[in-house]
Amino acid sequence: MQSTYPAIFFHEKNGHYSVVFPDLNHLSTCGDTIEEATEMAVDCLAGYLHSEKLDGNIIPPPTPIDKVDIRAEDDEDDDYEESDRFISMISVNVEEYARLHFDKAVRKSLTIPKWLNDMAISRKINFSKLLQKALIKEMKIKVNV
C-alpha cells in the first residue's frame, strides 16, 4: 500500500538540501542534491513507517499539502528565505520497499553432525527455510504469510 506524506525541503546555503516530515515527529534527512535528498526522503519515510508498524505504534495521518505550514520547522537560528524551501509529497510503498531494502536475507553458517547433514540432503531439506521456520517458532513470532 502506498504511503504519502508532505515533506518540507530546505535549500541550504552550502547547496545541500534538508528534508523534514512535520507529521512524523520532525523526522528529517538530507542530501547533497535535490535528487539525492528526494531519494533519502523516500528511504527515511519507508524506514520510519516500517519500524513504527513493527513496534505497533500509531502512525499519524498525513496533513493535506495545502494545510502544511511551510514555516512549521522554523527555528530562531534558521536563516532561510521562503524561496529556499518548498513542500513536496513523498510517496513509497512501505511493504515493497522494506522487502527490497530492509528485509534482505543474510547468510548464516551452522555446524551440525555429518550424518544429520547427509540425511537432510538426501531428503532434499531446505536448510534456510527450516532454520527460518524453527527460529520463528522458537521466538513465537507471528508472521503474515
C-alpha positions in Angstrom: 0.0 0.0 0.0 1.3 3.4 -0.9 2.0 5.9 1.9 2.3 9.6 1.1 3.4 12.3 3.4 4.3 16.0 3.0 7.9 17.0 3.3 9.5 20.4 3.6 12.7 20.7 1.6 15.2 23.4 2.6 17.9 24.5 0.2 20.9 25.1 2.5 23.4 27.9 1.9 26.1 25.3 1.2 24.0 24.0 -1.7 22.8 20.8 0.1 19.2 20.1 0.9 17.5 19.2 4.2 14.1 17.4 4.3 11.7 17.4 7.2 8.5 15.5 7.7 6.4 17.7 10.1 3.7 15.0 10.6 6.3 12.4 11.8 7.9 13.9 14.8 10.0 16.2 12.7 11.7 13.2 11.0 14.5 14.5 8.9 17.1 13.6 6.3 19.3 15.4 3.8 21.2 15.1 0.5 23.9 16.8 -1.5 21.5 17.4 -4.4 17.7 17.6 -4.8 17.7 14.1 -6.4 19.7 12.6 -3.5 17.6 14.5 -0.9 14.4 13.0 -2.5 15.9 9.5 -2.6 16.9 9.9 1.1 13.4 11.2 1.9 11.8 8.1 0.4 14.2 5.8 2.3 13.7 7.8 5.6 9.9 7.7 5.2 9.9 4.0 4.5 12.2 3.2 7.3 10.3 5.2 9.8 6.8 3.9 8.8 8.2 0.3 8.7 9.7 0.5 12.2 6.7 2.2 13.7 4.4 -0.5 12.2 6.7 -3.3 13.6 6.7 -1.6 17.0 2.9 -1.4 16.9 2.8 2.4 17.2 0.0 4.5 15.8 1.1 6.4 12.7 -0.5 9.8 12.3 -2.4 10.6 9.1 -0.7 12.9 6.6 -1.6 16.5 6.5 -3.0 17.6 3.2 -0.4 19.6 1.2 -2.4 22.8 1.2 -2.6 22.6 5.1 1.1 22.2 5.7 2.7 25.3 7.3 6.0 25.9 5.3 7.3 27.7 8.4 6.4 24.9 10.8 10.1 23.8 11.1 11.5 27.4 11.6 13.9 27.9 14.4 15.3 31.1 15.8 18.7 30.3 14.3 17.4 29.4 10.9 18.3 31.8 8.1 16.1 30.5 5.3 14.3 32.6 2.8 10.8 31.4 1.8 12.2 30.9 -1.7 14.8 28.5 -0.3 12.1 26.0 0.7 9.2 24.1 -0.8 6.7 21.4 0.1 6.6 18.1 -1.8 4.6 14.9 -1.2 6.8 11.9 -0.8 5.3 8.5 -1.6 6.5 5.0 -1.0 5.0 1.5 -0.9 6.4 0.7 2.6 5.9 -3.1 2.4 7.6 -3.4 -1.0 10.4 -1.0 0.0 11.0 -3.0 3.2 11.0 -6.2 1.3 13.6 -4.9 -1.1 15.8 -2.9 1.3 15.2 -3.8 4.9 14.1 -7.5 4.9 17.0 -8.8 2.9 18.2 -12.3 3.7 21.5 -12.7 5.4 23.9 -15.6 5.1 24.5 -17.7 8.2 26.7 -20.8 8.6 25.9 -23.6 11.0 27.6 -26.7 12.4 25.8 -30.0 12.5 26.9 -33.6 12.6 27.8 -35.0 9.2 25.3 -37.9 9.5 22.5 -35.3 10.1 23.7 -33.2 7.1 23.8 -36.2 4.8 20.3 -37.3 5.9 18.9 -33.9 5.4 20.5 -33.5 1.9 19.2 -36.9 0.9 15.7 -35.8 1.9 16.1 -32.5 0.0 15.5 -30.4 3.1 16.0 -26.7 2.5 18.2 -25.7 5.5 17.5 -22.0 5.2 13.7 -22.5 5.1 13.9 -25.0 8.0 16.1 -22.7 10.2 13.8 -19.7 9.5 10.7 -21.6 10.5 12.4 -23.0 13.6 13.5 -19.5 14.7 10.1 -18.0 14.1 8.5 -20.9 16.1 11.2 -20.6 18.9 10.7 -16.9 19.3 6.9 -17.1 19.0 6.9 -14.6 16.2 3.6 -14.0 14.4 4.1 -13.8 10.6 1.6 -13.0 8.0 2.1 -15.4 5.1 
